[in-house]
Coordinates of C-alpha atoms and ligand atoms in Angstrom, one line a residue:
M1 CA 32.4 -15.6 -9.9
L2 CA 30.8 -12.8 -10.8
G3 CA 27.8 -11.8 -9.6
K4 CA 25.3 -9.3 -11.8
V5 CA 23.4 -6.6 -12.2
T6 CA 19.9 -5.9 -12.7
L7 CA 18.5 -2.2 -13.9
V8 CA 15.1 -2.2 -12.8
G9 CA 12.9 0.1 -13.6
A10 CA 10.7 0.5 -10.6
G11 CA 7.6 2.3 -12.6
P12 CA 6.4 6.1 -11.6
G13 CA 5.2 5.7 -7.9
D14 CA 1.6 3.3 -7.7
P15 CA 4.1 0.4 -6.7
G16 CA 1.2 -1.8 -9.3
L17 CA 3.0 -0.1 -12.3
L18 CA 6.1 -2.5 -11.2
T19 CA 6.4 -5.1 -14.0
L20 CA 6.3 -8.8 -13.3
K21 CA 10.3 -9.1 -14.2
G22 CA 11.1 -6.5 -12.2
A23 CA 9.1 -8.1 -9.2
E24 CA 11.0 -11.0 -9.4
A25 CA 14.4 -9.9 -10.0
I26 CA 14.0 -8.2 -6.2
K27 CA 12.8 -10.9 -5.0
S28 CA 15.9 -12.8 -5.8
A29 CA 18.2 -9.6 -4.8
D30 CA 21.4 -9.7 -2.4
V31 CA 21.6 -6.2 -2.2
V32 CA 19.5 -3.6 -3.6
L33 CA 20.2 -0.2 -4.6
Y34 CA 17.4 2.7 -5.0
D35 CA 16.3 6.2 -5.7
R36 CA 14.0 8.7 -3.8
L37 CA 11.4 7.9 -6.7
V38 CA 10.9 4.6 -6.4
G39 CA 7.7 3.7 -4.1
A40 CA 7.4 2.6 -0.9
G41 CA 4.8 -0.4 -2.1
V42 CA 8.0 -1.4 -3.9
L43 CA 10.7 -1.2 -1.5
E44 CA 8.3 -3.4 0.5
L45 CA 9.2 -6.5 -1.9
I46 CA 13.2 -6.5 -1.1
P47 CA 13.7 -9.4 0.9
D48 CA 14.4 -9.0 4.7
G49 CA 18.0 -10.3 4.4
A50 CA 19.1 -8.2 1.2
K51 CA 21.2 -4.8 2.0
R52 CA 19.6 -1.9 1.5
I53 CA 21.3 1.2 0.0
D54 CA 19.4 4.3 -0.5
V55 CA 21.4 6.6 -2.7
G56 CA 18.7 8.7 -3.3
K57 CA 19.3 12.5 -3.9
R58 CA 17.8 15.3 -1.8
C59 CA 17.2 19.2 -2.8
G60 CA 19.8 18.9 -5.3
S61 CA 22.1 17.9 -3.6
H62 CA 23.6 14.5 -4.1
R63 CA 24.0 12.5 -1.3
V64 CA 25.6 9.6 -2.8
S65 CA 27.4 11.0 -6.1
Q66 CA 26.9 9.0 -9.8
D67 CA 30.5 7.9 -9.2
E68 CA 30.4 6.4 -6.1
I69 CA 27.1 4.7 -7.2
N70 CA 28.8 2.7 -10.5
R71 CA 31.1 2.0 -8.1
L72 CA 29.1 0.7 -5.3
L73 CA 27.5 -1.6 -8.0
L74 CA 30.6 -2.6 -9.2
D75 CA 32.0 -3.0 -5.9
H76 CA 29.1 -5.7 -4.9
A77 CA 29.2 -7.5 -8.3
L78 CA 32.5 -8.4 -8.1
D79 CA 31.9 -9.7 -4.3
E80 CA 30.0 -12.2 -6.1
K81 CA 26.3 -10.7 -5.2
N82 CA 22.8 -10.4 -7.2
V83 CA 22.6 -6.8 -7.2
V84 CA 19.7 -4.9 -7.7
R85 CA 19.4 -1.3 -9.5
L86 CA 16.1 0.2 -8.7
K87 CA 14.8 3.8 -10.2
G88 CA 12.0 5.2 -10.6
G89 CA 10.1 5.0 -13.8
D90 CA 12.4 3.2 -16.6
S91 CA 16.3 3.4 -16.1
F92 CA 17.1 4.9 -19.4
V93 CA 14.4 7.8 -19.9
F94 CA 16.4 10.6 -18.0
G95 CA 17.7 7.7 -15.3
R96 CA 21.4 7.6 -15.9
G97 CA 20.9 3.9 -16.8
G98 CA 24.0 4.1 -19.7
E99 CA 26.1 5.7 -17.5
E100 CA 25.9 3.1 -14.8
L101 CA 26.1 0.0 -17.1
E102 CA 29.5 1.6 -18.7
L103 CA 31.9 1.0 -15.7
L104 CA 29.6 -3.0 -15.3
Q105 CA 30.7 -3.2 -19.0
K106 CA 34.4 -2.6 -19.3
N107 CA 35.0 -5.0 -16.2
G108 CA 33.0 -7.8 -18.1
V109 CA 30.3 -7.5 -15.3
P110 CA 27.4 -8.8 -16.3
F111 CA 24.1 -7.3 -16.3
E112 CA 20.3 -7.3 -17.5
V113 CA 17.5 -4.6 -18.0
V114 CA 14.2 -4.7 -16.9
P115 CA 12.5 -1.4 -18.8
G116 CA 9.7 0.3 -16.4
I117 CA 6.9 2.0 -17.1
T118 CA 8.4 6.2 -17.5
S119 CA 6.4 8.2 -15.9
A120 CA 6.4 10.1 -19.0
V121 CA 3.3 8.3 -20.2
A122 CA 2.1 6.6 -16.7
V123 CA 1.8 9.9 -15.3
P124 CA -0.5 11.7 -18.0
A125 CA -2.4 8.2 -18.1
Y126 CA -3.9 8.5 -14.4
A127 CA -4.5 12.3 -15.4
G128 CA -7.0 11.1 -18.2
I129 CA -4.4 12.0 -20.9
P130 CA -3.4 10.5 -23.7
V131 CA -0.2 11.3 -25.1
T132 CA -0.9 10.5 -28.9
H133 CA -4.4 10.7 -30.1
R134 CA -5.6 10.3 -33.9
G135 CA -6.5 13.8 -34.7
T136 CA -4.9 15.7 -32.0
S137 CA -1.1 14.8 -31.7
A138 CA 1.1 12.1 -33.7
S139 CA 4.3 12.6 -32.2
V140 CA 5.6 12.3 -28.5
H141 CA 8.9 14.7 -27.0
I142 CA 10.0 13.6 -24.0
V143 CA 11.7 16.6 -23.0
T144 CA 14.2 17.2 -19.8
A145 CA 14.1 20.2 -18.5
H146 CA 16.9 19.6 -15.9
T147 CA 20.3 21.8 -16.4
R148 CA 23.6 21.9 -14.7
D149 CA 23.3 26.1 -13.6
G150 CA 19.4 25.3 -12.7
I151 CA 18.5 28.1 -14.6
N152 CA 18.5 27.9 -17.8
P153 CA 17.8 24.9 -19.9
D154 CA 19.3 24.2 -23.1
I155 CA 16.1 23.6 -25.3
D156 CA 15.6 24.6 -28.7
F157 CA 11.8 25.8 -27.8
K158 CA 11.4 27.2 -31.4
A159 CA 11.8 24.0 -32.8
Y160 CA 9.4 22.1 -30.2
A161 CA 6.9 25.2 -30.4
G162 CA 6.9 24.3 -34.3
I163 CA 6.5 20.2 -34.2
G164 CA 3.1 20.0 -33.5
G165 CA 3.0 16.8 -31.4
T166 CA 2.5 16.3 -27.4
L167 CA 5.3 17.7 -25.1
I168 CA 6.2 16.0 -22.0
F169 CA 8.9 17.8 -19.8
L170 CA 10.4 16.3 -16.8
M171 CA 12.2 17.3 -14.2
G172 CA 10.9 20.9 -15.1
A173 CA 9.1 22.0 -11.7
A174 CA 11.4 24.7 -11.0
L175 CA 11.3 26.1 -14.8
L176 CA 7.8 26.5 -15.9
S177 CA 7.8 30.2 -15.9
H178 CA 11.1 29.3 -18.2
I179 CA 9.1 26.8 -20.2
V180 CA 6.3 28.3 -21.4
K181 CA 7.6 31.6 -22.2
G182 CA 10.2 29.8 -24.2
L183 CA 7.8 28.1 -26.0
M184 CA 5.4 31.6 -26.5
N185 CA 8.9 33.1 -27.5
G186 CA 9.1 30.0 -30.0
G187 CA 5.8 31.0 -31.4
M188 CA 3.5 28.3 -30.1
D189 CA -0.2 29.2 -30.0
I190 CA -0.5 31.1 -26.3
Y191 CA -3.5 29.1 -26.3
T192 CA -2.5 25.8 -26.4
P193 CA -3.6 23.5 -23.6
C194 CA -1.2 22.6 -20.7
A195 CA -1.1 20.4 -17.4
V196 CA 0.7 20.1 -14.5
I197 CA 0.9 17.2 -12.5
E198 CA 2.7 16.7 -9.2
H199 CA 2.7 13.2 -7.7
G200 CA 1.1 11.3 -10.2
T201 CA 0.2 7.9 -10.3
T202 CA -0.1 7.9 -6.2
P203 CA -2.8 9.5 -3.9
A204 CA -1.4 12.6 -3.6
Q205 CA -2.0 13.5 -7.5
K206 CA -2.6 16.6 -8.1
K207 CA -3.8 17.7 -11.6
I208 CA -3.7 21.5 -13.0
L209 CA -4.8 21.9 -16.7
G210 CA -4.6 25.1 -18.5
T211 CA -3.1 26.9 -21.2
L212 CA 0.4 27.9 -21.4
N213 CA -0.6 31.3 -21.3
N214 CA -2.1 31.1 -17.8
I215 CA -0.4 27.8 -16.3
E216 CA 1.8 29.3 -14.4
K217 CA -0.4 31.8 -12.8
K218 CA -3.0 28.6 -12.0
A219 CA -0.5 26.0 -10.8
G220 CA 1.4 28.5 -8.3
R221 CA 3.8 26.7 -6.2
I222 CA 4.7 23.3 -7.7
E223 CA 5.6 20.0 -5.5
S224 CA 8.3 17.9 -6.7
P225 CA 8.2 14.9 -8.5
A226 CA 5.7 17.0 -11.2
I227 CA 5.4 16.8 -15.5
I228 CA 4.5 19.4 -17.8
I229 CA 2.6 19.0 -20.8
V230 CA 1.9 21.1 -23.1
G231 CA -0.3 20.1 -26.2
G232 CA -4.2 19.2 -27.7
V233 CA -4.2 16.5 -25.8
C234 CA -4.4 17.9 -22.2
E235 CA -8.2 18.6 -23.3
L236 CA -8.9 15.6 -23.2
S237 CA -8.0 15.4 -19.4
E238 CA -11.6 16.5 -18.2
K239 CA -13.2 13.5 -20.4
F240 CA -11.1 10.8 -19.9
D241 CA -10.5 11.8 -16.0
W242 CA -10.4 8.1 -14.2
Y243 CA -8.0 7.9 -11.1
S244 CA -8.8 10.9 -9.6
K245 CA -12.6 9.8 -9.8
L246 CA -11.7 6.4 -7.9
P247 CA -14.3 6.2 -4.6
L248 CA -11.9 7.3 -1.8
H249 CA -9.7 9.2 -4.3
G250 CA -8.5 12.4 -1.8
K251 CA -9.1 10.0 1.3
T252 CA -6.6 9.1 4.1
I253 CA -7.2 5.8 5.9
A254 CA -5.6 4.5 8.6
V255 CA -5.2 0.3 9.2
T256 CA -4.6 -0.5 12.3
R257 CA -4.1 -4.2 11.9
H258 CA -1.0 -6.5 10.5
E259 CA -1.6 -6.8 6.9
N260 CA 0.1 -10.4 5.5
S261 CA -1.8 -10.6 2.3
S262 CA -2.4 -9.0 -0.9
S263 CA -6.0 -9.4 -0.4
G264 CA -5.7 -7.1 3.1
L265 CA -7.1 -4.1 3.9
S266 CA -5.0 -1.9 3.1
S267 CA -5.1 -3.2 -0.5
I268 CA -8.4 -2.9 -1.1
L269 CA -8.7 0.3 0.3
Y270 CA -5.4 1.2 -2.1
S271 CA -7.5 0.2 -5.1
M272 CA -10.3 2.3 -4.8
G273 CA -7.9 5.5 -5.0
A274 CA -7.3 6.3 -0.9
E275 CA -4.0 7.0 0.4
V276 CA -3.5 4.5 3.4
I277 CA -1.1 4.3 6.4
E278 CA -0.1 1.6 7.9
C279 CA -0.3 1.8 11.5
P280 CA -0.4 -1.7 13.1
C281 CA -1.9 -0.9 16.9
I282 CA -1.5 -4.9 18.0
H283 CA 0.6 -7.8 17.0
T284 CA 0.2 -11.7 18.4
E285 CA 2.2 -14.1 20.4
D286 CA 1.3 -18.2 19.6
L287 CA 0.6 -19.6 22.9
V288 CA 0.6 -23.1 21.1
D289 CA 3.1 -26.2 21.4
G290 CA 3.0 -29.6 21.3
R291 CA 0.6 -30.2 24.4
T292 CA -1.5 -27.5 23.2
A293 CA -2.3 -29.7 19.7
D294 CA -2.3 -33.1 22.1
Q295 CA -4.8 -30.8 23.7
I296 CA -7.3 -30.0 21.5
K297 CA -7.5 -33.0 19.5
R298 CA -8.8 -35.0 22.9
E299 CA -11.2 -32.1 23.3
L300 CA -12.5 -32.8 19.5
K301 CA -13.4 -36.2 20.8
E302 CA -15.8 -34.8 23.7
C303 CA -17.4 -31.9 21.5
D304 CA -19.6 -31.3 18.7
T305 CA -18.6 -28.1 17.7
V306 CA -15.3 -25.9 17.3
A307 CA -16.1 -22.2 17.0
F308 CA -13.4 -19.9 15.8
T309 CA -13.4 -16.0 16.4
S310 CA -10.5 -15.3 14.7
A311 CA -8.3 -15.2 11.3
N312 CA -5.1 -15.4 13.3
G313 CA -6.5 -18.0 15.6
V314 CA -7.2 -20.5 12.3
R315 CA -4.0 -20.2 11.1
T316 CA -2.4 -20.7 14.4
V317 CA -4.6 -23.9 15.2
M318 CA -4.3 -24.9 11.6
E319 CA -0.2 -24.4 11.4
L320 CA 0.2 -26.1 14.8
L321 CA -1.7 -29.2 13.5
K322 CA 0.5 -29.6 10.8
K323 CA 3.9 -29.3 11.9
Q324 CA 2.0 -32.0 14.0
G325 CA 1.6 -34.2 10.7
C326 CA -2.2 -33.8 11.3
D327 CA -4.6 -32.2 8.6
A328 CA -8.0 -30.7 8.4
R329 CA -9.6 -34.2 8.8
V330 CA -9.3 -33.7 12.4
F331 CA -12.0 -31.7 12.4
G332 CA -14.0 -34.3 10.5
G333 CA -16.3 -35.1 12.9
V334 CA -17.7 -31.4 14.3
K335 CA -19.2 -28.4 12.8
I336 CA -17.4 -25.6 12.0
A337 CA -18.4 -22.0 13.2
A338 CA -16.4 -18.9 12.3
I339 CA -17.2 -15.1 13.7
G340 CA -17.1 -13.7 10.0
G341 CA -16.1 -13.9 6.3
S342 CA -12.3 -13.0 7.4
T343 CA -12.6 -16.0 10.3
A344 CA -14.3 -18.2 7.2
G345 CA -12.2 -17.2 4.9
A346 CA -8.7 -18.1 6.6
L347 CA -10.1 -21.7 7.3
S348 CA -10.9 -22.3 3.9
E349 CA -7.4 -21.6 2.8
Y350 CA -7.1 -24.5 4.6
G351 CA -9.7 -26.8 3.0
I352 CA -12.5 -26.2 5.4
N353 CA -16.0 -24.5 4.9
A354 CA -17.3 -23.4 7.7
D355 CA -21.2 -24.6 8.7
I356 CA -21.9 -21.6 10.8
V357 CA -21.2 -17.8 9.7
P358 CA -23.0 -15.8 11.3
G359 CA -23.9 -12.5 8.8
E360 CA -23.1 -9.8 11.8
Y361 CA -19.3 -9.7 13.3
S362 CA -20.1 -10.6 17.2
G363 CA -19.4 -13.0 20.4
R364 CA -23.4 -12.8 21.5
V365 CA -24.6 -13.6 17.8
L366 CA -22.3 -16.4 17.0
G367 CA -23.3 -17.4 20.0
T368 CA -27.0 -17.8 19.3
A369 CA -25.9 -18.9 16.0
I370 CA -24.2 -21.9 17.5
V371 CA -26.7 -22.8 20.4
D372 CA -29.0 -22.6 17.1
S373 CA -27.6 -25.2 15.5
G374 CA -28.2 -27.2 18.3
A375 CA -24.8 -27.9 20.0
E376 CA -24.5 -29.5 23.0
K377 CA -20.7 -29.2 23.6
V378 CA -18.0 -26.5 22.0
L379 CA -14.7 -26.0 22.1
L380 CA -13.7 -22.2 21.8
L381 CA -10.4 -21.6 19.9
R382 CA -9.5 -18.2 20.5
A383 CA -7.4 -15.5 22.2
E384 CA -6.2 -15.2 25.4
N385 CA -7.7 -11.7 25.8
A386 CA -10.8 -12.1 23.2
N387 CA -14.0 -10.6 24.1
R388 CA -15.9 -13.2 26.3
E389 CA -19.7 -12.1 25.4
I390 CA -20.1 -15.7 24.2
D391 CA -19.7 -17.2 27.2
E392 CA -23.2 -15.5 28.8
V393 CA -24.6 -17.1 25.8
F394 CA -23.2 -20.4 26.1
K395 CA -23.8 -20.3 30.0
R396 CA -27.5 -19.1 29.7
S397 CA -28.4 -21.5 27.2
G398 CA -26.7 -23.9 29.5
I399 CA -24.7 -25.9 27.1
G400 CA -21.0 -26.8 27.9
F401 CA -18.1 -25.5 26.2
T402 CA -14.2 -25.3 26.9
E403 CA -11.7 -22.7 25.8
I404 CA -8.2 -23.2 24.7
T405 CA -6.0 -20.2 24.2
V406 CA -4.2 -20.5 21.1
Y407 CA -2.4 -17.0 21.1
R408 CA -2.5 -13.5 22.7
T409 CA -2.7 -10.2 21.0
V410 CA -0.4 -7.6 22.5
P411 CA -0.4 -3.9 22.0
E412 CA 2.2 -2.2 19.8
C413 CA 2.4 1.6 17.7
E414 CA 5.6 1.0 14.8
F415 CA 4.2 4.7 14.1
N416 CA 2.4 6.9 15.8
M417 CA -0.1 9.1 13.9
T418 CA -1.3 11.5 16.8
E419 CA 0.4 14.1 15.0
L420 CA -1.4 13.6 11.8
I421 CA -4.4 13.2 13.6
N422 CA -4.2 16.5 15.2
E423 CA -3.9 17.9 11.9
G424 CA -6.5 16.7 10.5
K425 CA -5.1 14.5 8.3
I426 CA -6.7 11.1 8.4
D427 CA -10.3 10.9 7.4
Y428 CA -10.7 7.2 8.7
V429 CA -9.3 4.7 11.0
T430 CA -10.3 1.0 10.7
F431 CA -10.5 -1.3 13.7
T432 CA -10.9 -5.1 13.1
S433 CA -11.1 -6.0 16.8
G434 CA -11.7 -4.9 20.1
S435 CA -8.0 -5.0 20.8
T436 CA -7.0 -3.0 17.8
V437 CA -9.3 -0.4 19.4
E438 CA -7.5 -0.7 22.8
G439 CA -3.8 -1.0 21.0
F440 CA -4.4 2.6 19.2
M441 CA -5.9 4.4 22.6
Q442 CA -3.1 2.7 24.8
F443 CA -0.6 4.8 22.1
H444 CA -2.6 7.6 21.1
K445 CA -3.9 9.4 24.2
N446 CA -2.9 13.0 23.2
A447 CA -5.0 12.3 19.8
D448 CA -8.2 14.0 18.8
L449 CA -10.9 11.6 18.5
S450 CA -12.9 14.0 16.9
S451 CA -11.0 14.2 13.8
F452 CA -11.3 10.9 12.2
K453 CA -14.6 8.0 12.1
A454 CA -13.6 5.0 13.2
V455 CA -14.5 1.8 10.9
C456 CA -15.5 -1.1 12.9
I457 CA -15.5 -4.8 11.5
G458 CA -18.4 -5.1 13.9
G459 CA -20.7 -4.2 16.6
S460 CA -18.5 -5.5 19.4
T461 CA -15.3 -3.4 18.1
A462 CA -17.6 -0.7 17.5
E463 CA -18.9 -0.7 21.3
K464 CA -15.3 -0.5 22.5
A465 CA -14.4 2.8 19.7
V466 CA -17.5 4.6 20.5
G467 CA -16.6 3.9 24.6
Y468 CA -13.6 6.0 23.9
G469 CA -15.9 8.5 22.3
M470 CA -15.6 7.8 18.7
E471 CA -17.7 8.9 16.2
C472 CA -17.9 4.9 14.6
M473 CA -19.4 3.3 11.2
T474 CA -20.0 -0.3 11.5
A475 CA -19.7 -2.4 8.3
D476 CA -22.7 -4.5 7.1
H477 CA -20.9 -8.0 7.1
A478 CA -18.0 -8.9 9.2
S479 CA -15.6 -8.7 6.2
L480 CA -13.0 -6.0 5.2
A481 CA -14.8 -5.8 1.8
S482 CA -17.9 -4.9 3.8
M483 CA -15.0 -2.1 6.0
A484 CA -14.2 -0.5 2.4
E485 CA -18.3 -0.4 1.8
A486 CA -19.0 1.3 4.4
I487 CA -16.4 4.0 3.8
V488 CA -17.2 4.4 0.3
C489 CA -20.8 5.5 1.1
D490 CA -19.4 7.3 3.6
A491 CA -17.3 9.2 1.3
E492 CA -19.9 9.5 -1.1
R493 CA -22.8 11.2 1.3
G494 CA -19.6 13.8 2.0
E495 CA -19.3 14.7 -1.4
R496 CA -23.1 15.4 -1.8
Ligands
SAH501 N1 13.6 7.5 -15.0 C1 11.7 8.3 -14.7 C2 12.4 9.8 -14.7 C3 13.4 10.3 -14.2 S1 13.9 12.0 -14.1 C4 11.1 8.2 -15.6 O1 10.8 7.2 -16.1 O2 9.8 8.2 -14.8 C5 12.8 12.6 -12.5 C6 11.3 13.4 -13.2 O3 10.5 12.2 -13.7 C7 10.8 14.3 -12.6 O4 11.6 15.6 -12.2 C8 9.6 14.5 -13.1 O5 9.2 15.5 -13.8 C9 9.4 13.0 -13.6 N2 8.5 11.9 -12.2 C10 8.8 10.9 -12.2 N3 7.9 10.3 -11.6 C11 7.2 11.0 -10.7 C12 5.2 11.1 -10.8 N4 4.9 10.3 -9.5 N5 4.5 12.6 -10.9 C13 5.2 12.7 -12.0 N6 6.5 13.3 -12.4 C14 7.3 12.4 -12.1

């Protein structure tokens, strides 16, 4: 049986601009061939077991030739593989998608095309430029400035100069001078509004506005990828700008926890316009087996309250119980306490509404709330190396407690940020537990801690960060959303 090739347009950079159909195709691929312009967020969707082939081009020199790409697609499809060919933007807009289909078609290999959002319209849209606008522009012309010799694009400037619509030039970063001169020599008004947009739809987006006669000077050295827009619609850019007004636009934030859900901190910050660097500083190891499940069930008979001090603790326990054929009813006879919003959120994923969730994220505050609720015997389900503040509160109040350790956190560093930090490129580093602070310090001993602000989920995490000398902000409530809010407030203060 033959495999199949699906050409998928990955969109212009923001992973949120990939289509649903494109995402489905990637998730079920055996082999994925991708280009340089495909965003990291889209590449993350490639299944672990799938083969990834980077056929991106670097610095004008083709790393993998077009013939080789065509051949790779054919060979994998003949090998019965489900192949996805991922390209930036849309595959048929200067994407050589047609060329890649020819060999497949000749060999009778089935193929499908999933259109993508082309940079030609998305990049202007993120810069507040509608490519058509009633009364200003009634047509759009997408032009490639790319040439084989890299010098003289074969563009009929005279025709474009008089066409009256919006002109969008792709692959023109190095040829801006040639383009503006060509249009002016072709008779276009030298004051026609223009825009150059680099890294469109990404946190690194940069917009330069001008007119035909001054855009070259204003733009200076242009970074690729960039598009050039010429036409009256560019004047609307200031009025309709929205992306650069997102509250965290221009900020770079490091997230030190593992993100395993789309509602994670990285996604929240990204949707607010921040550049997010994921740098997990800890990972967790389960410490549970069948005996732990029996022990938990036994202890539940003895206690009146169960306390969870992390979302990971909740998930570890609930998954263990599930494996043992149990469900949330195990907790039917006891009160449940959660240290904060994320832990309570994890409980609700398993159908449990926590009875006690203090507003402040701290073991001491949780302990006091449990004591105040009239508890007499508490079961603590937590990490081996968890903060033990809560124990002090119980000891002082004289109530009984038992702990069962269900996981441990282990420092790790997939990506070391020391250099970025020391270059002043990181504005904030987020910490969602004391152990993330410890993990971070273990691997960033030589980082200049004064060059960023630490954003902590609660008091005890903040104490750790301050202890190392970091300038620190603490979320009002123990939740990821509240951490994001704290950053927004701080960023706004900084701009005033
Ligand atoms: N098939 C793609 C275009 C490929 S040609 C599409 O539909 O978008 C590559 C050119 O696209 C680049 O040289 C640049 O002009 C433009 N481009 C792609 N992504 C871009 C981005 N994020 N910001 C600005 N221009 C981009």
